[in-house]
Amino acid sequence: MSETSSIGIVAPQIAHFTEPLPLKSGEVLPQYDLVYETYGTLNADKSNAVMICHALSGHHHVAGKYAETDKHAGWWDNMIGPGKPLDTNRFFVIGLNNLGGCHGSTGPSSIHPETGKPWGSAFPVLTVEDWVTSQARLADYLGIHQLAAIVGGSLGGMQALQWTISYPERVRHALVIAAAPNLTAQNIAFNEVARQAIITDPEFHGGDYYAHKVVPRRGLRIARMLGHITYLSDDAMGAKFGRKLREGEIKYSFDVEFEMESYLRYQGDKFAGEFDANTYLRMTRALDYFDPALAHGGDLSRALAPAQADFLVVSFTSDWRFSPARSREIVKALLDNELSVSYAEVTAAHGHDAFLMQDAHYHAILRNYLKKIKLGGQA
Amino acid sequence: MSNSSIKFVDAAKSRHDFALIAKWIKPGAKVLDLGCGDGTLLGYLRDTLQVRGYGVEKDDANWLASMSNGVDVIQMDLEAGLSGFEAKSFDVVILSQTLQAVLNTEGIVQEMLRVGHEAIVTFPNFGYWRHRFQLIAGQMPVSKNLPYQWYDTPNVHLCTIKDFDEFCIQHRIEVMERMVLTDQQPIHMMPNLRGSLAMYHLKPAE
């Protein structure tokens, strides 16, 4: 086995698109930017490209660091790099920030070209289908007709699935991880509480808070705290925090006393300081709306009838937000269409977040699957 | 022939029962292999008969081996049934030397015949004379096909050929073909006494 190491220093790039993007909502995005990063080298016949779709709060900085002194590497650095499961010695990996995001791609906090002010509430509501269309345009821009693989976890897994429906001939393999064919009512409910926390924050100003030079921090913070509870399992939380007290004794106050509270507040504060509330609203809405079976009378098998890709579907036993049962629905639809599919149910304690964790068996699954992907001419 | 083909054909050489299973399967058939282990049987059937199909495997290491061997494999517990598979969506469903380790034996055989047009079931014959002799000598049988001690065996539903024949009659299952082997050789006379491995080709009775 080759040495594993980080991809090293990386830099984001921006692609500008002037062709208007018609959206599922009926609105049209006249022009837009997509910020992206690439790792590895595109081979001669351009057959080794892998695109990474990000989840709710993800972005284009998937692997590597911007500077040696960076405290953290990209969000999936444990998976992607030289000798890692998604081996950049073999594959040309593309990470991007989705439209509506707040990390450099056109989104609600971007400047509207006509008004010279941030889009704010005027920024359209996007869907997974819209994202996939824009991702395909990014592939065009990079001169790539067909992806060796589309890869995503959670909301990213939904995009990977949508790719196989929207562009069946443009994707050879789809790695759909910790995903679902649509959200359950309970999941929509969590999203709605998160959105209400943001929308009812006095500093939200109907989504046009930029002009007031404020951000709905409190709402965003609560939204993130709620999210974090649901991404972990009860067992994982119990193992990590239990009923541990920060200062070893009860204080009869409403300050931070339990370690659990300290963790949630830290995560909430960190997120509220760096994420855009309007983006959060739109990302959760895209989750809510995703339902490829809807146009086929609820029949997911019919929805996936156009798909031609080979699939790897992975779920995690303790994931109660995107449970194994939901992944099995996807698998059943793929089996009904007699597509090539392998399905792994990984025993993991970390809940939904397990898809980002470094687990030997999980990584072996991706490593061995990706190894089997045949590539054409080398660079 | 690819490396993987050579590998599967080689691996199957030591498994005479695989070649016999292959005789009951039509080229190009759609096959589901329950408890597929490392995928050798499916890989062999794919490379020799161009069958299409999937394996089902619960164990992590076996699942990984199957997938790495290029076999499509679904990780699930057979005890939960085959609800993820449509009725009559496979030509043949195989349960190779796993029947004796299944808790819900009736359920899984019925599920096999729901999902498949035909089924192939193989199991170690508990009525084999060596097993009977060991019992008469006062000990639980241990043999090539039953390599476990009583305290560590995964086998919970051992049966004889006579038992399984009765099971098929009671459950309205037609035995299309039956093969009995000992040391890879077919046994025709007194198979329930002389046979160590039983192989059945089944379909629902008309």
Coordinates of C-alpha atoms in Angstrom, one line a residue:
Chain A
M1 CA 0.0 0.0 0.0
S2 CA 1.3 3.4 -0.9
E3 CA 2.0 6.0 1.8
T4 CA -0.9 8.1 2.9
S5 CA -0.5 11.8 3.3
S6 CA -2.3 15.0 3.0
I7 CA -2.8 16.5 -0.4
G8 CA -0.9 19.5 1.0
I9 CA -1.5 23.1 0.2
V10 CA -4.5 23.8 -2.0
A11 CA -6.1 26.9 -3.4
P12 CA -9.7 27.6 -4.4
Q13 CA -10.7 28.7 -7.9
I14 CA -13.7 30.5 -9.2
A15 CA -15.7 29.6 -12.4
H16 CA -18.0 32.4 -13.7
F17 CA -21.1 31.3 -15.6
T18 CA -22.9 33.8 -17.8
E19 CA -25.5 31.4 -19.2
P20 CA -28.7 31.9 -17.1
L21 CA -29.7 28.9 -15.0
P22 CA -33.4 28.1 -15.0
L23 CA -34.4 26.9 -11.6
K24 CA -37.1 24.3 -10.6
S25 CA -39.0 27.1 -8.8
G26 CA -39.5 28.8 -12.2
E27 CA -37.0 31.6 -11.3
V28 CA -33.8 32.1 -13.3
L29 CA -30.4 32.9 -12.0
P30 CA -29.0 35.2 -14.6
Q31 CA -25.3 34.6 -13.9
Y32 CA -23.4 33.1 -11.1
D33 CA -20.0 32.0 -9.7
L34 CA -19.1 28.6 -8.4
V35 CA -16.0 28.3 -6.2
Y36 CA -14.2 24.9 -6.4
E37 CA -11.0 23.1 -5.6
T38 CA -9.4 20.2 -7.5
Y39 CA -6.9 17.6 -6.2
G40 CA -4.8 15.2 -8.3
T41 CA -4.4 15.3 -12.1
L42 CA -7.0 14.9 -14.8
N43 CA -5.8 12.0 -17.1
A44 CA -5.4 12.2 -20.8
D45 CA -8.9 10.9 -21.7
K46 CA -10.5 12.7 -18.8
S47 CA -11.8 9.4 -17.3
N48 CA -10.7 9.9 -13.7
A49 CA -12.8 12.8 -12.4
V50 CA -14.6 12.4 -9.2
M51 CA -16.9 15.1 -7.9
I52 CA -17.7 15.5 -4.2
C53 CA -21.1 16.9 -3.3
H54 CA -21.3 18.5 0.1
A55 CA -23.9 18.3 2.9
L56 CA -25.8 21.0 4.7
S57 CA -22.9 23.1 6.0
G58 CA -20.1 21.9 3.7
H59 CA -18.2 23.6 1.0
H60 CA -15.5 23.3 -1.7
H61 CA -12.6 23.0 0.8
V62 CA -12.8 19.2 1.0
A63 CA -9.1 18.3 1.5
G64 CA -5.7 19.8 2.2
K65 CA -4.9 23.2 3.8
Y66 CA -4.6 26.7 2.5
A67 CA -1.4 27.3 4.6
E68 CA 0.8 25.1 6.7
T69 CA -0.3 27.0 9.7
D70 CA -4.1 26.2 9.1
K71 CA -5.4 24.5 12.2
H72 CA -7.8 22.4 10.2
A73 CA -7.7 20.7 6.9
G74 CA -10.6 20.3 4.5
W75 CA -13.8 18.7 5.8
W76 CA -13.1 15.2 4.3
D77 CA -9.4 15.2 4.4
N78 CA -9.3 11.8 6.1
M79 CA -10.9 10.3 3.0
I80 CA -9.2 12.2 0.2
G81 CA -5.5 12.5 -0.6
P82 CA -2.5 10.5 -1.8
G83 CA -2.9 6.9 -0.8
K84 CA -6.2 7.6 1.0
P85 CA -9.4 5.8 0.2
L86 CA -10.2 8.3 -2.6
D87 CA -6.6 8.3 -3.9
T88 CA -5.6 11.5 -5.6
N89 CA -2.7 9.6 -7.2
R90 CA -5.3 8.0 -9.3
F91 CA -8.3 10.3 -9.3
F92 CA -8.9 13.9 -10.2
V93 CA -11.1 15.1 -7.4
I94 CA -13.4 18.2 -7.6
G95 CA -15.0 19.8 -4.6
L96 CA -17.3 22.8 -5.0
N97 CA -19.5 25.1 -3.0
N98 CA -23.1 24.8 -4.0
L99 CA -25.2 27.7 -5.3
G100 CA -26.8 29.5 -2.5
G101 CA -23.8 28.8 -0.3
C102 CA -21.8 31.3 1.7
H103 CA -18.2 30.2 1.0
G104 CA -17.7 31.9 -2.4
S105 CA -20.3 30.6 -4.7
T106 CA -23.2 32.9 -5.6
G107 CA -25.6 33.0 -2.7
P108 CA -27.8 35.3 -0.6
S109 CA -24.8 37.2 0.8
S110 CA -23.3 37.8 -2.7
I111 CA -23.8 41.2 -4.4
H112 CA -26.7 41.3 -6.8
P113 CA -25.3 42.6 -10.1
E114 CA -28.2 44.9 -10.8
T115 CA -28.7 46.5 -7.3
G116 CA -25.1 46.4 -6.1
K117 CA -26.4 45.1 -2.8
P118 CA -26.5 41.7 -1.3
W119 CA -29.2 39.4 -2.7
G120 CA -30.7 38.7 0.7
S121 CA -34.3 37.7 0.7
A122 CA -34.4 38.0 -3.1
F123 CA -32.1 35.1 -3.6
P124 CA -34.2 32.2 -5.0
V125 CA -34.9 28.9 -3.2
L126 CA -32.8 26.2 -4.8
T127 CA -33.4 22.5 -5.2
V128 CA -31.1 19.5 -5.4
E129 CA -31.9 19.3 -9.1
D130 CA -30.7 22.9 -9.6
W131 CA -27.5 22.1 -7.8
V132 CA -26.9 19.1 -10.0
T133 CA -27.5 21.1 -13.1
S134 CA -25.0 23.7 -12.0
Q135 CA -22.5 20.9 -11.0
A136 CA -22.8 19.5 -14.5
R137 CA -22.0 22.9 -15.9
L138 CA -18.9 23.0 -13.8
A139 CA -17.9 19.6 -15.2
D140 CA -18.4 21.1 -18.7
Y141 CA -16.3 24.1 -17.8
L142 CA -13.5 21.7 -16.7
G143 CA -13.9 19.8 -20.0
I144 CA -15.2 16.7 -18.3
H145 CA -18.0 14.9 -20.0
Q146 CA -18.3 11.9 -17.8
L147 CA -17.4 11.5 -14.1
A148 CA -15.7 8.3 -12.9
A149 CA -17.7 8.8 -9.7
I150 CA -20.1 11.2 -8.0
V151 CA -19.7 11.0 -4.2
G152 CA -21.7 12.5 -1.4
G153 CA -22.9 12.0 2.2
S154 CA -26.2 13.1 3.6
L155 CA -27.6 15.9 1.5
G156 CA -24.5 15.3 -0.7
G157 CA -25.7 11.7 -1.2
M158 CA -29.0 13.1 -2.4
Q159 CA -27.1 15.1 -5.0
A160 CA -25.2 12.0 -6.1
L161 CA -28.5 10.1 -6.5
Q162 CA -29.9 13.0 -8.5
W163 CA -26.9 13.0 -10.8
T164 CA -27.7 9.4 -11.9
I165 CA -31.3 10.5 -12.8
S166 CA -30.5 13.9 -14.4
Y167 CA -27.3 12.8 -16.2
P168 CA -27.4 9.0 -16.5
E169 CA -24.7 8.9 -19.2
R170 CA -22.4 11.3 -17.4
V171 CA -21.7 9.3 -14.3
R172 CA -20.2 5.8 -14.1
H173 CA -20.3 5.3 -10.4
A174 CA -22.4 6.8 -7.6
L175 CA -21.4 6.6 -4.0
V176 CA -24.5 7.4 -2.0
I177 CA -23.6 7.6 1.7
A178 CA -25.8 8.2 4.8
A179 CA -28.5 9.5 2.4
A180 CA -32.3 9.0 2.0
P181 CA -34.7 9.1 -1.0
N182 CA -36.5 12.0 0.8
L183 CA -36.9 13.4 4.2
T184 CA -39.2 11.9 6.8
A185 CA -41.8 14.2 8.5
Q186 CA -39.6 14.1 11.6
N187 CA -36.6 15.4 9.6
I188 CA -38.7 18.2 8.0
A189 CA -39.9 19.1 11.5
F190 CA -36.3 19.5 12.8
N191 CA -35.5 21.7 9.8
E192 CA -38.6 23.8 10.5
V193 CA -37.6 24.4 14.1
A194 CA -34.1 25.5 12.9
R195 CA -35.6 27.8 10.3
Q196 CA -38.1 29.3 12.8
A197 CA -35.2 30.0 15.2
I198 CA -33.6 32.0 12.5
I199 CA -36.6 33.7 11.0
T200 CA -38.0 34.8 14.4
D201 CA -34.6 36.3 15.5
P202 CA -35.3 40.1 15.7
E203 CA -32.1 40.6 13.7
F204 CA -33.3 38.6 10.7
H205 CA -35.1 41.6 9.1
G206 CA -36.9 39.4 6.7
G207 CA -33.6 38.1 5.3
D208 CA -32.2 41.5 4.5
Y209 CA -30.1 41.8 7.6
Y210 CA -27.0 42.7 5.7
A211 CA -28.2 46.3 5.2
H212 CA -28.6 46.6 8.9
K213 CA -25.1 45.4 9.5
V214 CA -26.3 42.6 11.8
V215 CA -26.7 38.9 11.6
P216 CA -29.4 36.7 13.3
R217 CA -26.8 35.1 15.4
R218 CA -29.1 33.8 18.1
G219 CA -31.3 32.0 15.6
L220 CA -28.4 30.5 13.7
R221 CA -26.8 29.4 16.9
I222 CA -30.0 27.6 18.1
A223 CA -30.5 26.1 14.6
R224 CA -27.0 24.6 14.8
M225 CA -27.3 23.4 18.3
L226 CA -30.5 21.5 17.3
G227 CA -28.7 20.1 14.3
H228 CA -25.8 18.8 16.3
I229 CA -28.1 16.9 18.7
T230 CA -29.7 15.1 15.7
Y231 CA -26.4 14.3 14.0
L232 CA -25.1 12.4 17.0
S233 CA -26.6 9.3 18.6
D234 CA -27.8 9.1 22.2
D235 CA -25.1 6.6 22.9
A236 CA -22.3 8.6 21.3
M237 CA -23.4 11.7 23.3
G238 CA -23.5 9.6 26.4
A239 CA -20.1 8.2 25.8
K240 CA -18.6 11.6 25.0
F241 CA -20.3 13.8 27.6
G242 CA -22.6 11.7 29.8
R243 CA -23.7 13.8 32.7
K244 CA -20.2 15.3 33.3
L245 CA -20.2 18.7 35.0
R246 CA -17.7 21.3 33.9
E247 CA -16.7 22.3 37.3
G248 CA -17.6 19.1 39.1
E249 CA -20.6 20.5 41.1
I250 CA -24.1 21.7 40.5
K251 CA -24.4 25.5 40.8
Y252 CA -28.2 26.0 40.7
S253 CA -27.9 28.4 37.7
F254 CA -28.6 28.5 34.0
D255 CA -25.0 29.0 33.1
V256 CA -23.1 26.3 31.3
E257 CA -22.9 23.5 33.9
F258 CA -23.0 20.2 31.9
E259 CA -20.2 19.4 29.4
M260 CA -23.0 18.7 26.9
E261 CA -24.2 22.3 27.2
S262 CA -20.6 23.6 26.8
Y263 CA -20.2 21.6 23.6
L264 CA -23.5 22.7 22.1
R265 CA -22.8 26.4 22.9
Y266 CA -19.3 26.1 21.4
Q267 CA -20.6 24.6 18.2
G268 CA -23.5 27.1 18.0
D269 CA -21.2 30.1 18.5
K270 CA -18.6 28.9 16.1
F271 CA -21.2 28.3 13.4
A272 CA -23.1 31.5 14.0
G273 CA -19.8 33.4 13.5
E274 CA -19.0 31.9 10.1
F275 CA -22.2 30.7 8.4
D276 CA -24.9 32.7 6.6
A277 CA -28.5 32.4 7.9
N278 CA -30.1 32.8 4.5
T279 CA -27.9 30.0 3.2
Y280 CA -28.9 27.8 6.1
L281 CA -32.6 28.4 5.3
R282 CA -32.1 27.5 1.7
M283 CA -30.0 24.4 2.4
T284 CA -32.6 23.0 4.7
R285 CA -35.3 23.7 2.2
A286 CA -33.4 21.9 -0.5
L287 CA -33.4 18.9 1.8
D288 CA -37.1 19.2 2.5
Y289 CA -38.0 19.4 -1.2
F290 CA -35.8 16.5 -2.4
D291 CA -38.1 13.7 -3.5
P292 CA -37.3 12.2 -6.9
A293 CA -40.2 9.7 -6.5
L294 CA -42.8 12.5 -6.2
A295 CA -43.1 13.0 -10.0
H296 CA -43.6 9.2 -10.4
G297 CA -46.5 8.7 -8.0
G298 CA -44.2 8.0 -5.1
D299 CA -42.5 5.1 -7.0
L300 CA -38.7 5.5 -6.4
S301 CA -38.0 2.5 -8.7
R302 CA -39.6 4.4 -11.6
A303 CA -37.8 7.6 -10.6
L304 CA -34.5 5.7 -10.9
A305 CA -35.3 4.0 -14.1
P306 CA -33.1 6.3 -16.2
A307 CA -30.0 5.6 -14.0
Q308 CA -27.1 3.7 -15.6
A309 CA -24.4 4.1 -13.0
D310 CA -23.0 1.4 -10.7
F311 CA -23.8 2.2 -7.1
L312 CA -22.3 1.9 -3.7
V313 CA -24.8 2.7 -1.0
V314 CA -23.6 3.0 2.6
S315 CA -25.5 3.6 5.8
F316 CA -24.6 3.7 9.5
T317 CA -26.4 1.6 12.2
S318 CA -26.8 4.5 14.7
D319 CA -27.8 7.1 12.2
W320 CA -31.4 8.0 13.1
R321 CA -31.7 11.0 10.9
F322 CA -30.9 9.1 7.7
S323 CA -31.5 5.6 9.0
P324 CA -30.3 2.4 7.3
A325 CA -34.0 1.7 6.5
R326 CA -34.0 4.8 4.2
S327 CA -30.8 3.6 2.4
R328 CA -32.5 0.2 1.9
E329 CA -35.3 2.0 0.1
I330 CA -32.7 3.3 -2.3
V331 CA -31.2 -0.1 -2.7
K332 CA -34.5 -1.7 -3.4
A333 CA -35.2 0.8 -6.2
L334 CA -31.8 0.0 -7.7
L335 CA -32.4 -3.7 -7.4
D336 CA -35.8 -3.3 -9.1
N337 CA -34.0 -1.7 -12.0
E338 CA -31.4 -4.5 -12.0
L339 CA -28.5 -2.0 -11.6
S340 CA -25.2 -2.9 -10.2
V341 CA -25.3 -2.1 -6.5
S342 CA -23.5 -3.0 -3.3
Y343 CA -24.9 -2.0 0.0
A344 CA -23.0 -1.8 3.3
E345 CA -24.6 -1.2 6.7
V346 CA -21.7 0.0 8.8
T347 CA -21.8 -0.6 12.5
A348 CA -21.0 2.8 14.0
A349 CA -21.7 4.6 17.2
H350 CA -21.5 8.2 15.9
G351 CA -25.0 8.6 14.4
H352 CA -25.3 10.6 11.2
D353 CA -21.9 12.2 11.7
A354 CA -20.3 8.7 11.2
F355 CA -20.0 9.4 7.5
L356 CA -17.3 11.9 8.3
M357 CA -15.4 9.8 10.8
Q358 CA -12.3 7.8 10.3
D359 CA -13.5 4.2 10.7
A360 CA -11.3 1.4 9.4
H361 CA -14.1 -0.7 8.0
Y362 CA -15.9 2.2 6.4
H363 CA -12.7 3.5 4.8
A364 CA -11.9 0.0 3.6
I365 CA -15.3 -0.1 1.9
L366 CA -14.7 3.1 0.0
R367 CA -11.0 2.3 -0.7
N368 CA -11.8 -1.2 -2.2
Y369 CA -14.8 0.1 -4.2
L370 CA -12.9 3.0 -5.7
K371 CA -9.9 0.7 -6.5
K372 CA -12.2 -1.3 -8.7
I373 CA -13.1 1.7 -10.9
K374 CA -11.5 1.3 -14.2
L375 CA -9.8 4.3 -15.7
G376 CA -8.6 5.0 -19.2
G377 CA -5.4 6.6 -20.4
Q378 CA -3.1 7.9 -17.7
A379 CA -2.1 11.5 -17.6
Chain B
M1 CA -9.9 -14.3 -19.3
S2 CA -9.4 -11.7 -16.6
N3 CA -7.4 -12.3 -13.4
S4 CA -10.6 -12.4 -11.4
S5 CA -12.0 -15.1 -13.7
I6 CA -9.0 -17.3 -13.2
K7 CA -9.2 -16.7 -9.5
F8 CA -12.8 -17.8 -9.2
V9 CA -12.4 -20.8 -11.5
D10 CA -9.4 -21.9 -9.4
A11 CA -11.1 -21.3 -6.1
A12 CA -14.1 -23.3 -7.3
K13 CA -11.9 -26.3 -8.2
S14 CA -11.8 -27.3 -4.5
R15 CA -15.6 -27.0 -4.3
H16 CA -17.1 -29.8 -6.4
D17 CA -20.5 -28.7 -5.1
F18 CA -20.1 -25.4 -7.0
A19 CA -19.8 -27.2 -10.3
L20 CA -22.9 -29.2 -9.5
I21 CA -24.8 -26.1 -8.5
A22 CA -23.8 -24.6 -11.8
K23 CA -25.4 -27.6 -13.7
W24 CA -28.8 -26.5 -12.3
I25 CA -28.5 -22.9 -13.5
K26 CA -29.1 -21.7 -17.0
P27 CA -26.5 -19.5 -18.7
G28 CA -27.4 -15.8 -18.2
A29 CA -29.8 -16.5 -15.4
K30 CA -30.4 -13.9 -12.6
V31 CA -29.2 -15.3 -9.3
L32 CA -29.4 -14.3 -5.7
D33 CA -26.9 -16.0 -3.4
L34 CA -27.9 -15.8 0.3
G35 CA -25.0 -15.9 2.7
C36 CA -22.6 -15.5 -0.2
G37 CA -19.4 -15.5 1.9
D38 CA -16.5 -14.0 0.0
G39 CA -18.4 -14.2 -3.3
T40 CA -16.6 -17.1 -4.8
L41 CA -19.7 -19.0 -5.9
L42 CA -21.3 -16.0 -7.5
G43 CA -18.0 -15.0 -9.1
Y44 CA -17.6 -18.6 -10.4
L45 CA -21.2 -18.6 -11.8
R46 CA -20.6 -15.2 -13.4
D47 CA -17.4 -16.2 -15.1
T48 CA -18.6 -19.7 -16.2
L49 CA -22.3 -19.1 -17.0
Q50 CA -22.5 -15.3 -17.4
V51 CA -25.1 -15.2 -14.7
R52 CA -26.2 -11.8 -13.3
G53 CA -26.9 -11.4 -9.7
Y54 CA -26.3 -10.3 -6.2
G55 CA -25.0 -11.7 -3.0
V56 CA -26.5 -11.2 0.4
E57 CA -24.1 -11.3 3.4
K58 CA -24.3 -10.1 7.0
D59 CA -20.7 -10.4 8.1
D60 CA -18.5 -7.3 7.6
A61 CA -15.3 -9.2 6.5
N62 CA -17.2 -11.4 4.1
W63 CA -19.2 -8.5 2.7
L64 CA -15.9 -6.6 2.0
A65 CA -14.3 -9.6 0.4
S66 CA -17.3 -10.1 -1.9
M67 CA -17.5 -6.5 -2.9
S68 CA -13.7 -6.4 -3.4
N69 CA -14.0 -9.5 -5.6
G70 CA -16.3 -7.6 -7.9
V71 CA -19.5 -9.2 -6.7
D72 CA -22.5 -7.0 -6.0
V73 CA -23.4 -7.7 -2.4
I74 CA -26.2 -6.4 -0.1
Q75 CA -25.4 -6.4 3.6
M76 CA -28.4 -7.7 5.5
D77 CA -29.5 -10.3 8.0
L78 CA -31.4 -13.2 6.4
E79 CA -33.4 -13.6 9.5
A80 CA -35.2 -10.4 8.7
G81 CA -36.5 -11.9 5.5
L82 CA -36.1 -10.7 1.9
S83 CA -38.5 -7.8 2.0
G84 CA -36.1 -5.7 -0.1
F85 CA -36.6 -8.1 -3.1
E86 CA -39.6 -8.3 -5.3
A87 CA -41.5 -11.5 -5.8
K88 CA -40.2 -13.7 -8.7
S89 CA -37.5 -11.2 -9.4
F90 CA -34.8 -13.9 -9.7
D91 CA -34.5 -17.1 -11.7
V92 CA -32.7 -18.9 -8.9
V93 CA -32.1 -18.2 -5.2
I94 CA -29.2 -20.1 -3.6
L95 CA -28.7 -21.0 0.0
S96 CA -25.3 -22.8 0.1
Q97 CA -24.5 -24.6 3.4
T98 CA -26.3 -21.9 5.4
L99 CA -29.7 -23.5 6.1
Q100 CA -28.5 -25.2 9.2
A101 CA -27.4 -21.9 10.7
V102 CA -30.6 -20.0 10.1
L103 CA -33.1 -19.5 13.0
N104 CA -36.2 -18.9 10.9
T105 CA -35.7 -21.9 8.6
E106 CA -39.3 -22.1 7.4
G107 CA -39.4 -18.4 6.8
I108 CA -36.3 -18.2 4.7
V109 CA -37.1 -21.2 2.5
Q110 CA -40.6 -19.6 1.8
E111 CA -38.9 -16.3 1.1
M112 CA -36.5 -18.0 -1.3
L113 CA -39.4 -19.4 -3.3
R114 CA -41.3 -16.1 -3.2
V115 CA -38.3 -14.1 -4.6
G116 CA -37.1 -16.8 -7.0
H117 CA -38.7 -19.1 -9.6
E118 CA -36.4 -21.8 -8.3
A119 CA -34.2 -22.4 -5.3
I120 CA -31.0 -24.3 -4.6
V121 CA -30.4 -25.4 -1.0
T122 CA -27.4 -27.3 0.2
F123 CA -26.7 -28.5 3.8
P124 CA -24.6 -31.1 5.7
N125 CA -26.6 -34.3 6.2
F126 CA -26.9 -35.0 9.9
G127 CA -27.9 -38.6 9.1
Y128 CA -24.5 -39.4 7.6
W129 CA -23.2 -42.7 9.1
R130 CA -20.1 -41.0 10.7
H131 CA -22.4 -38.7 12.5
R132 CA -24.6 -41.5 13.6
F133 CA -21.6 -43.5 14.9
Q134 CA -20.3 -40.6 16.9
L135 CA -23.7 -40.2 18.5
I136 CA -23.8 -44.0 19.3
A137 CA -20.3 -43.6 20.8
G138 CA -21.9 -40.9 23.0
Q139 CA -20.6 -37.7 21.5
M140 CA -21.9 -34.9 19.3
P141 CA -20.8 -35.4 15.7
V142 CA -17.8 -33.4 14.4
S143 CA -16.8 -33.9 10.7
K144 CA -15.5 -32.1 7.6
N145 CA -19.0 -30.7 6.9
L146 CA -19.8 -30.1 10.6
P147 CA -16.4 -28.9 11.9
Y148 CA -17.7 -27.3 15.1
Q149 CA -17.8 -28.4 18.7
W150 CA -21.2 -28.4 20.3
Y151 CA -20.4 -25.3 22.3
D152 CA -19.2 -23.1 19.5
T153 CA -21.4 -24.2 16.6
P154 CA -23.4 -21.7 14.6
N155 CA -25.6 -24.6 13.5
V156 CA -29.0 -24.5 15.2
H157 CA -31.2 -26.4 12.7
L158 CA -29.4 -29.5 11.7
C159 CA -31.5 -32.1 9.7
T160 CA -31.2 -35.3 7.8
I161 CA -32.1 -35.9 4.1
K162 CA -35.2 -37.7 5.3
D163 CA -36.2 -34.7 7.4
F164 CA -35.7 -32.3 4.6
D165 CA -37.7 -34.5 2.2
E166 CA -40.6 -34.4 4.7
F167 CA -40.2 -30.7 5.1
C168 CA -40.6 -30.2 1.4
I169 CA -43.8 -32.3 1.3
Q170 CA -45.2 -30.5 4.3
H171 CA -44.4 -27.1 2.8
R172 CA -45.7 -27.9 -0.7
I173 CA -42.2 -27.7 -2.3
E174 CA -41.3 -29.7 -5.3
V175 CA -37.9 -31.3 -5.3
M176 CA -36.9 -30.9 -9.0
E177 CA -33.5 -32.6 -8.5
R178 CA -31.4 -33.9 -5.6
M179 CA -27.7 -34.7 -5.4
V180 CA -25.9 -36.2 -2.4
L181 CA -22.2 -36.2 -2.1
T182 CA -19.5 -37.7 0.1
D183 CA -15.9 -36.5 -0.4
Q184 CA -17.0 -34.8 -3.6
Q185 CA -18.4 -38.1 -5.0
P186 CA -22.1 -38.6 -5.8
I187 CA -23.9 -41.2 -3.6
H188 CA -26.9 -43.0 -5.1
M189 CA -27.4 -45.9 -2.7
M190 CA -28.8 -45.2 0.8
P191 CA -27.9 -41.5 0.6
N192 CA -29.3 -40.6 4.0
L193 CA -26.8 -43.0 5.6
R194 CA -23.9 -42.6 3.2
G195 CA -24.1 -39.0 2.1
S196 CA -22.5 -36.1 3.9
L197 CA -23.6 -33.2 1.8
A198 CA -27.2 -32.8 0.4
M199 CA -28.1 -30.6 -2.5
Y200 CA -31.6 -29.8 -3.5
H201 CA -33.1 -28.0 -6.5
L202 CA -36.5 -26.8 -5.6
K203 CA -39.5 -24.9 -6.8
P204 CA -43.0 -24.3 -5.4
A205 CA -45.3 -27.3 -5.9
E206 CA -47.9 -26.7 -8.6

